[in-house]
CSV table of C-alpha atoms and ligand atoms in Angstrom, one decimal:
chain,number,residue,atom,x,y,z
A,3,MET,CA,-24.9,-29.2,-8.1
A,4,ASN,CA,-22.1,-27.0,-9.4
A,5,ALA,CA,-20.9,-24.8,-6.6
A,6,MET,CA,-19.8,-21.3,-7.6
A,7,ARG,CA,-16.1,-21.0,-8.4
A,8,LEU,CA,-14.0,-18.7,-6.1
A,9,VAL,CA,-10.6,-17.2,-5.9
A,10,ALA,CA,-8.7,-16.5,-2.7
A,11,GLY,CA,-6.7,-13.4,-1.9
A,12,ILE,CA,-3.8,-13.9,0.5
A,13,ASP,CA,-2.0,-10.8,1.9
A,14,LEU,CA,1.2,-12.0,3.5
A,15,GLY,CA,3.0,-9.5,5.8
A,16,GLY,CA,5.9,-10.1,8.2
A,17,THR,CA,3.6,-10.8,11.2
A,18,ALA,CA,0.2,-11.6,9.9
A,19,ILE,CA,-1.6,-13.1,6.8
A,20,ASN,CA,-4.9,-11.7,5.8
A,21,TYR,CA,-7.4,-13.6,3.6
A,22,THR,CA,-10.4,-13.0,1.5
A,23,PHE,CA,-12.5,-14.9,-1.1
A,24,LEU,CA,-14.0,-13.4,-4.2
A,25,ASP,CA,-16.9,-15.1,-6.1
A,26,GLU,CA,-17.7,-15.0,-9.8
A,27,ALA,CA,-20.4,-12.3,-9.2
A,28,GLY,CA,-17.6,-10.0,-7.9
A,29,HIS,CA,-18.6,-10.3,-4.2
A,30,PHE,CA,-16.1,-10.6,-1.4
A,31,ARG,CA,-17.1,-13.4,1.0
A,32,ILE,CA,-15.3,-12.0,4.0
A,33,GLU,CA,-16.2,-8.5,5.3
A,34,GLY,CA,-13.4,-7.4,7.5
A,35,LEU,CA,-9.9,-8.7,8.5
A,36,CYS,CA,-9.4,-12.5,8.6
A,37,GLU,CA,-6.0,-13.0,10.0
A,38,HIS,CA,-3.6,-15.8,10.8
A,39,PRO,CA,-0.1,-15.6,12.2
A,40,ALA,CA,2.6,-15.5,9.5
A,41,ARG,CA,5.6,-16.8,11.5
A,42,SER,CA,7.8,-15.4,8.8
A,43,VAL,CA,10.8,-15.2,11.3
A,44,ASP,CA,10.8,-19.0,11.3
A,45,GLY,CA,11.5,-19.1,7.5
A,46,PRO,CA,9.6,-19.9,4.4
A,47,GLU,CA,8.7,-23.5,5.0
A,48,VAL,CA,7.0,-22.8,8.4
A,49,CYS,CA,5.4,-19.7,6.8
A,50,LEU,CA,3.9,-21.8,3.9
A,51,THR,CA,2.4,-24.1,6.4
A,52,GLN,CA,0.9,-21.1,8.2
A,53,ILE,CA,-0.5,-19.8,4.8
A,54,ALA,CA,-2.2,-23.2,4.2
A,55,ASP,CA,-3.5,-23.6,7.7
A,56,GLY,CA,-4.8,-20.0,7.7
A,57,LEU,CA,-6.6,-20.6,4.4
A,58,ASP,CA,-8.4,-23.6,5.9
A,59,ALA,CA,-9.5,-21.5,8.8
A,60,ALA,CA,-10.6,-18.6,6.6
A,61,ALA,CA,-12.7,-21.0,4.5
A,62,ARG,CA,-14.4,-22.3,7.6
A,63,GLN,CA,-15.1,-18.8,8.8
A,64,ALA,CA,-16.6,-17.8,5.4
A,65,GLY,CA,-18.6,-21.1,5.2
A,66,ILE,CA,-17.1,-22.2,1.9
A,67,ASP,CA,-15.6,-25.4,0.6
A,68,LEU,CA,-12.0,-25.1,-0.4
A,69,GLY,CA,-12.7,-27.2,-3.4
A,70,GLN,CA,-14.5,-24.2,-4.9
A,71,VAL,CA,-11.2,-22.2,-4.9
A,72,VAL,CA,-9.7,-22.4,-8.4
A,73,ALA,CA,-6.9,-19.9,-8.1
A,74,VAL,CA,-5.1,-17.8,-5.6
A,75,GLY,CA,-3.8,-14.2,-5.6
A,76,LEU,CA,-0.8,-13.5,-3.3
A,77,ASP,CA,0.7,-10.2,-2.3
A,78,THR,CA,3.7,-9.5,-0.1
A,79,PRO,CA,5.9,-6.5,0.7
A,80,GLY,CA,8.7,-6.1,-1.8
A,81,PRO,CA,11.3,-5.9,-3.1
A,82,ALA,CA,10.4,-8.9,-5.3
A,83,SER,CA,10.3,-9.7,-9.0
A,84,ALA,CA,7.2,-9.4,-11.0
A,85,LYS,CA,7.0,-13.2,-10.7
A,86,GLY,CA,7.1,-13.2,-6.9
A,87,VAL,CA,10.7,-14.0,-6.3
A,88,LEU,CA,11.9,-12.1,-3.2
A,89,SER,CA,15.0,-10.0,-3.5
A,90,SER,CA,18.3,-11.8,-3.1
A,91,ARG,CA,19.2,-9.0,-0.6
A,92,GLY,CA,16.4,-10.0,1.6
A,93,SER,CA,13.6,-7.8,3.0
A,94,THR,CA,13.0,-5.9,6.2
A,95,ASN,CA,9.7,-7.8,6.5
A,96,PHE,CA,11.1,-11.3,6.1
A,97,ILE,CA,14.2,-11.6,8.2
A,98,HIS,CA,15.0,-15.4,8.2
A,99,PRO,CA,18.0,-16.0,5.9
A,100,ASP,CA,16.1,-18.6,3.8
A,101,TRP,CA,13.8,-15.8,2.5
A,102,ALA,CA,16.6,-14.3,0.3
A,103,GLY,CA,15.8,-15.1,-3.3
A,104,PHE,CA,12.8,-17.3,-2.3
A,105,ASP,CA,10.2,-17.9,-4.9
A,106,ILE,CA,7.2,-17.2,-2.7
A,107,ARG,CA,4.6,-17.3,-5.5
A,108,GLY,CA,5.9,-20.7,-6.7
A,109,GLY,CA,6.0,-22.0,-3.1
A,110,VAL,CA,2.4,-21.0,-2.4
A,111,GLU,CA,1.3,-22.5,-5.8
A,112,ARG,CA,2.9,-25.8,-4.9
A,113,ARG,CA,1.7,-25.9,-1.3
A,114,LEU,CA,-1.9,-25.0,-2.1
A,115,GLY,CA,-2.0,-27.0,-5.4
A,116,ARG,CA,-3.6,-24.1,-7.3
A,117,PRO,CA,-2.4,-21.5,-9.8
A,118,CYS,CA,-1.1,-18.5,-7.9
A,119,VAL,CA,-0.6,-15.0,-9.3
A,120,TYR,CA,1.6,-12.4,-7.5
A,121,LEU,CA,1.5,-8.6,-6.9
A,122,ASN,CA,3.6,-6.6,-4.5
A,123,ASP,CA,1.5,-5.2,-1.6
A,124,GLY,CA,1.4,-1.6,-3.0
A,125,ASN,CA,0.2,-2.8,-6.4
A,126,ALA,CA,-2.4,-5.0,-4.8
A,127,ALA,CA,-3.8,-2.2,-2.6
A,128,ALA,CA,-3.8,0.1,-5.7
A,129,LEU,CA,-5.8,-2.5,-7.7
A,130,TRP,CA,-8.4,-2.7,-4.9
A,131,GLY,CA,-8.6,1.1,-4.7
A,132,HIS,CA,-9.0,1.3,-8.4
A,133,VAL,CA,-11.7,-1.4,-8.7
A,134,SER,CA,-13.6,0.0,-5.8
A,135,LEU,CA,-14.0,3.2,-7.8
A,136,PHE,CA,-14.4,1.9,-11.4
A,137,GLY,CA,-15.6,-1.7,-11.1
A,138,SER,CA,-13.7,-4.8,-12.1
A,139,ASP,CA,-14.5,-4.4,-15.8
A,140,ASN,CA,-13.0,-1.0,-16.6
A,141,ARG,CA,-10.6,0.8,-18.8
A,142,ALA,CA,-9.8,3.6,-16.3
A,143,THR,CA,-6.4,4.9,-15.3
A,144,SER,CA,-5.5,5.7,-11.7
A,145,LEU,CA,-2.5,6.5,-9.4
A,146,SER,CA,-2.5,5.2,-5.8
A,147,ALA,CA,-0.2,6.3,-3.1
A,148,ILE,CA,-0.2,4.2,0.1
A,149,ILE,CA,1.4,5.9,3.1
A,150,GLY,CA,2.8,3.4,5.6
A,151,THR,CA,6.2,2.7,7.1
A,152,GLY,CA,7.4,3.4,3.6
A,153,LEU,CA,5.5,4.7,0.6
A,154,GLY,CA,4.0,2.1,-1.8
A,155,GLY,CA,1.3,2.3,-4.3
A,156,GLY,CA,0.6,1.5,-7.9
A,157,VAL,CA,-0.2,2.7,-11.4
A,158,ILE,CA,-3.3,1.2,-13.1
A,159,VAL,CA,-3.5,2.0,-16.8
A,160,ASP,CA,-6.6,1.0,-18.8
A,161,GLY,CA,-7.6,-1.3,-16.0
A,162,HIS,CA,-4.3,-3.1,-15.8
A,163,VAL,CA,-1.6,-3.0,-13.0
A,164,VAL,CA,1.7,-1.7,-14.4
A,165,THR,CA,4.2,-4.1,-12.8
A,166,GLY,CA,7.0,-3.2,-15.2
A,167,ARG,CA,9.7,-5.3,-16.8
A,168,LEU,CA,11.4,-6.4,-13.5
A,169,GLY,CA,8.5,-5.9,-11.0
A,170,PHE,CA,9.5,-2.3,-10.0
A,171,GLY,CA,6.6,-0.6,-11.8
A,172,GLY,CA,4.6,1.6,-9.4
A,173,GLU,CA,7.6,2.1,-7.0
A,174,LEU,CA,6.2,5.5,-6.4
A,175,GLY,CA,8.1,6.2,-3.2
A,176,HIS,CA,11.4,6.6,-5.0
A,177,VAL,CA,10.3,9.2,-7.5
A,178,LEU,CA,12.1,12.5,-6.9
A,179,ILE,CA,10.0,15.5,-6.2
A,180,PRO,CA,10.9,19.3,-6.1
A,181,PHE,CA,10.7,19.4,-2.3
A,182,HIS,CA,12.4,22.8,-1.9
A,183,SER,CA,9.2,24.4,-3.0
A,184,ILE,CA,7.2,23.0,0.0
A,185,PRO,CA,6.4,25.8,2.5
A,186,GLY,CA,8.1,25.4,5.9
A,187,ILE,CA,10.5,22.8,4.6
A,188,GLY,CA,13.5,24.9,5.7
A,189,ASP,CA,16.9,23.4,5.1
A,190,ILE,CA,16.2,19.8,5.6
A,191,THR,CA,17.9,17.1,3.6
A,192,PRO,CA,15.4,14.2,3.4
A,193,ALA,CA,17.3,11.0,2.8
A,194,CYS,CA,15.6,7.7,1.8
A,195,ASN,CA,16.7,4.1,2.4
A,196,CYS,CA,17.2,3.8,-1.3
A,197,GLY,CA,20.0,6.4,-1.3
A,198,ARG,CA,18.0,9.2,-3.0
A,199,ILE,CA,17.6,12.6,-1.4
A,200,GLY,CA,14.1,14.1,-1.7
A,201,ASP,CA,12.1,11.3,-3.2
A,202,LEU,CA,8.4,10.9,-2.1
A,203,GLU,CA,9.1,8.3,0.6
A,204,SER,CA,11.8,10.5,2.1
A,205,LEU,CA,9.0,13.0,3.0
A,206,CYS,CA,5.8,11.1,3.0
A,207,SER,CA,6.1,7.9,5.2
A,208,LEU,CA,6.3,6.9,8.9
A,209,THR,CA,10.0,6.5,8.3
A,210,ALA,CA,10.3,10.1,7.0
A,211,ILE,CA,8.5,11.3,10.2
A,212,ARG,CA,10.9,9.5,12.5
A,213,ARG,CA,14.1,10.2,10.6
A,214,THR,CA,13.6,13.6,9.2
A,215,LEU,CA,10.5,15.6,9.9
A,216,LEU,CA,10.0,15.0,13.6
A,217,PRO,CA,13.7,15.9,14.5
A,218,HIS,CA,13.4,19.0,12.2
A,219,PHE,CA,10.2,20.3,13.8
A,220,LEU,CA,11.1,19.4,17.3
A,221,ALA,CA,14.2,21.5,17.1
A,222,LYS,CA,12.0,24.4,16.2
A,223,THR,CA,9.4,23.6,19.0
A,224,PRO,CA,11.1,23.7,22.4
A,225,GLY,CA,9.2,21.9,25.2
A,226,HIS,CA,6.9,19.9,22.8
A,227,ARG,CA,5.4,16.8,24.5
A,228,LEU,CA,7.1,14.4,22.0
A,229,ALA,CA,10.6,15.9,22.8
A,230,GLY,CA,12.8,13.4,24.6
A,231,LEU,CA,10.7,10.3,23.7
A,232,ASP,CA,12.1,7.4,21.9
A,233,PRO,CA,12.1,8.5,18.2
A,234,ALA,CA,10.2,5.4,16.9
A,235,GLU,CA,7.6,5.8,19.6
A,236,ALA,CA,7.3,9.5,19.1
A,237,ALA,CA,6.9,9.1,15.3
A,238,LYS,CA,3.9,6.8,15.8
A,239,ARG,CA,2.2,9.4,18.0
A,240,VAL,CA,2.4,12.2,15.4
A,241,ARG,CA,-0.7,11.2,13.5
A,242,GLY,CA,-3.0,11.0,16.5
A,243,LEU,CA,-1.7,14.4,17.8
A,244,ALA,CA,-2.1,15.9,14.3
A,245,ALA,CA,-5.7,14.6,14.2
A,246,ASP,CA,-6.3,16.2,17.6
A,247,GLY,CA,-5.0,19.5,16.2
A,248,ASP,CA,-1.5,19.7,17.7
A,249,PRO,CA,0.1,22.5,15.6
A,250,MET,CA,3.5,21.0,15.2
A,251,CYS,CA,2.2,17.6,14.3
A,252,ARG,CA,-0.2,19.3,11.8
A,253,ALA,CA,2.8,21.0,10.3
A,254,ILE,CA,4.5,17.6,9.8
A,255,PHE,CA,1.5,16.2,8.1
A,256,GLN,CA,1.1,19.3,6.0
A,257,VAL,CA,4.6,18.8,4.6
A,258,GLN,CA,3.7,15.2,3.8
A,259,ALA,CA,0.5,16.3,2.0
A,260,ARG,CA,2.3,19.0,0.1
A,261,ALA,CA,4.9,16.4,-1.0
A,262,LEU,CA,2.2,14.2,-2.2
A,263,GLY,CA,0.6,17.1,-4.1
A,264,LEU,CA,3.8,17.7,-5.9
A,265,PHE,CA,4.1,14.0,-6.8
A,266,PHE,CA,0.5,13.8,-8.0
A,267,ASP,CA,1.1,16.8,-10.2
A,268,GLU,CA,4.0,15.0,-11.9
A,269,MET,CA,1.8,11.9,-12.4
A,270,ILE,CA,-1.1,14.0,-13.8
A,271,ASN,CA,1.2,15.2,-16.5
A,272,VAL,CA,2.5,11.7,-17.3
A,273,PHE,CA,-0.7,9.7,-17.2
A,274,ASP,CA,-3.6,12.1,-17.4
A,275,PRO,CA,-5.4,9.7,-15.0
A,276,ASP,CA,-9.1,9.4,-14.2
A,277,ALA,CA,-8.5,9.5,-10.4
A,278,LEU,CA,-5.8,9.9,-7.8
A,279,ILE,CA,-6.1,7.6,-4.7
A,280,VAL,CA,-4.6,7.8,-1.2
A,281,GLY,CA,-4.4,5.1,1.4
A,282,GLY,CA,-2.5,3.7,4.3
A,283,GLY,CA,-2.2,4.2,8.0
A,284,ALA,CA,-1.4,7.9,7.8
A,285,ILE,CA,-4.9,8.8,6.9
A,286,GLU,CA,-6.8,6.2,9.0
A,287,ALA,CA,-7.8,8.8,11.5
A,288,SER,CA,-10.9,11.0,12.0
A,289,HIS,CA,-13.1,12.0,9.1
A,290,ASP,CA,-12.2,15.7,9.6
A,291,PHE,CA,-8.5,15.0,9.6
A,292,ARG,CA,-8.8,13.0,6.4
A,293,GLY,CA,-10.7,15.8,4.8
A,294,TRP,CA,-8.0,18.3,5.9
A,295,PHE,CA,-5.2,16.1,4.6
A,296,LEU,CA,-6.9,15.7,1.1
A,297,ASP,CA,-7.4,19.5,1.0
A,298,GLU,CA,-3.7,20.0,1.8
A,299,ILE,CA,-2.7,17.5,-1.0
A,300,ARG,CA,-4.7,19.6,-3.4
A,301,ALA,CA,-3.2,22.8,-2.2
A,302,GLY,CA,0.2,21.3,-2.8
A,303,MET,CA,-0.4,20.8,-6.5
A,304,PRO,CA,0.8,23.5,-8.8
A,305,SER,CA,-2.2,25.0,-10.7
A,306,GLN,CA,-3.5,22.6,-13.2
A,307,ARG,CA,-4.9,23.1,-16.6
A,308,SER,CA,-8.6,24.0,-16.2
A,309,GLU,CA,-9.7,20.6,-17.6
A,310,GLN,CA,-7.6,18.8,-15.0
A,311,ALA,CA,-8.2,21.1,-12.0
A,312,GLY,CA,-11.1,18.9,-10.8
A,313,ILE,CA,-9.4,15.6,-11.0
A,314,PRO,CA,-11.0,13.3,-8.3
A,315,LEU,CA,-8.9,12.5,-5.2
A,316,HIS,CA,-10.2,9.5,-3.3
A,317,VAL,CA,-9.3,7.5,-0.2
A,318,ILE,CA,-9.0,3.7,-0.4
A,319,PRO,CA,-11.9,2.1,1.4
A,320,ASP,CA,-11.5,-0.8,3.9
A,321,GLY,CA,-7.7,-0.1,4.0
A,322,ASP,CA,-6.8,-3.1,6.2
A,323,THR,CA,-8.2,-5.5,3.6
A,324,ALA,CA,-6.9,-3.7,0.5
A,325,GLY,CA,-4.0,-6.1,-0.1
A,326,ALA,CA,-6.0,-9.3,0.1
A,327,ARG,CA,-8.8,-7.9,-2.0
A,328,GLY,CA,-6.4,-6.6,-4.7
A,329,ALA,CA,-4.6,-9.9,-4.8
A,330,ALA,CA,-8.0,-11.7,-5.2
A,331,LEU,CA,-9.0,-9.3,-8.0
A,332,GLU,CA,-5.8,-10.0,-9.9
A,333,ALA,CA,-6.3,-13.8,-9.5
A,334,ALA,CA,-9.8,-13.4,-10.9
A,335,ARG,CA,-8.6,-11.3,-13.8
A,336,VAL,CA,-6.0,-13.9,-14.7
A,337,ALA,CA,-8.4,-16.8,-14.2
A,338,ARG,CA,-10.9,-15.1,-16.7
A,339,SER,CA,-8.3,-14.5,-19.4
B,419,LIG,ZN1,13.7,6.2,-2.0
């Protein structure tokens, strides 16, 4: 009997690896999260062993024979080249010195003995969001923004991920936006880790809340319950409070949504996309809060041409598994071609 061929999707983060399997019929063989510790702080060699051990465990969980797996898709946080070589300047997610300049794609390919394709985590999540809307065989164009610690995402044009010449395609977080037009923004100077002032990530990320938005709004809101807390801890509580209706925390999320609206408007005029997609921890709250946030994004867009006014705005489903699923989809696409 010829067993069905499968591809594996491996989403490598600093602390955990998440797995999925995709069959030739386009079905994922793992429903939710399937995690294994990454041990990235112990360096690449230990981590590669973790990746292989976790893949064995995932296959057992899914009830499949690893011999069916013909290719692997891998995604990691950047910065990394389009070929999966991590930045020589290292990464905040992978802190052991041996990670600098490490060829993680090649390492996984050698360790698992199967062809491995690479995407950064934002591009992988964007691909999953795109395929969940348009199917795996499509010629659609979409823009995805993933709001997390930073702001990642991706651009899919005619069904293909735009990785760019050096792997920096879809680095949406560092696109400058005209933030002075956001209501309630006041005189803030939103700085990003990349050195830019007023790019999307500097206003629309957990880091932006901690560094810029929370201090700004707390100064205007004496006696707020988050005042005096450790800034990193306080920043993480803003989403929950915003979902519960806290006015100051809502105002912070309104600025983020309006920033995203300005950004999407720029992208509409560049790509004329079929859909805009939002994902990430920021919107993984109540259904009502998500609806409010999407409305605020739309309200933040300058008025569109009538043909483009109804452009669909979607949320990435199964957000926790988006990276692994996108990586598997890319592996399947390459295996087919
Ligand atoms: Zn930036």
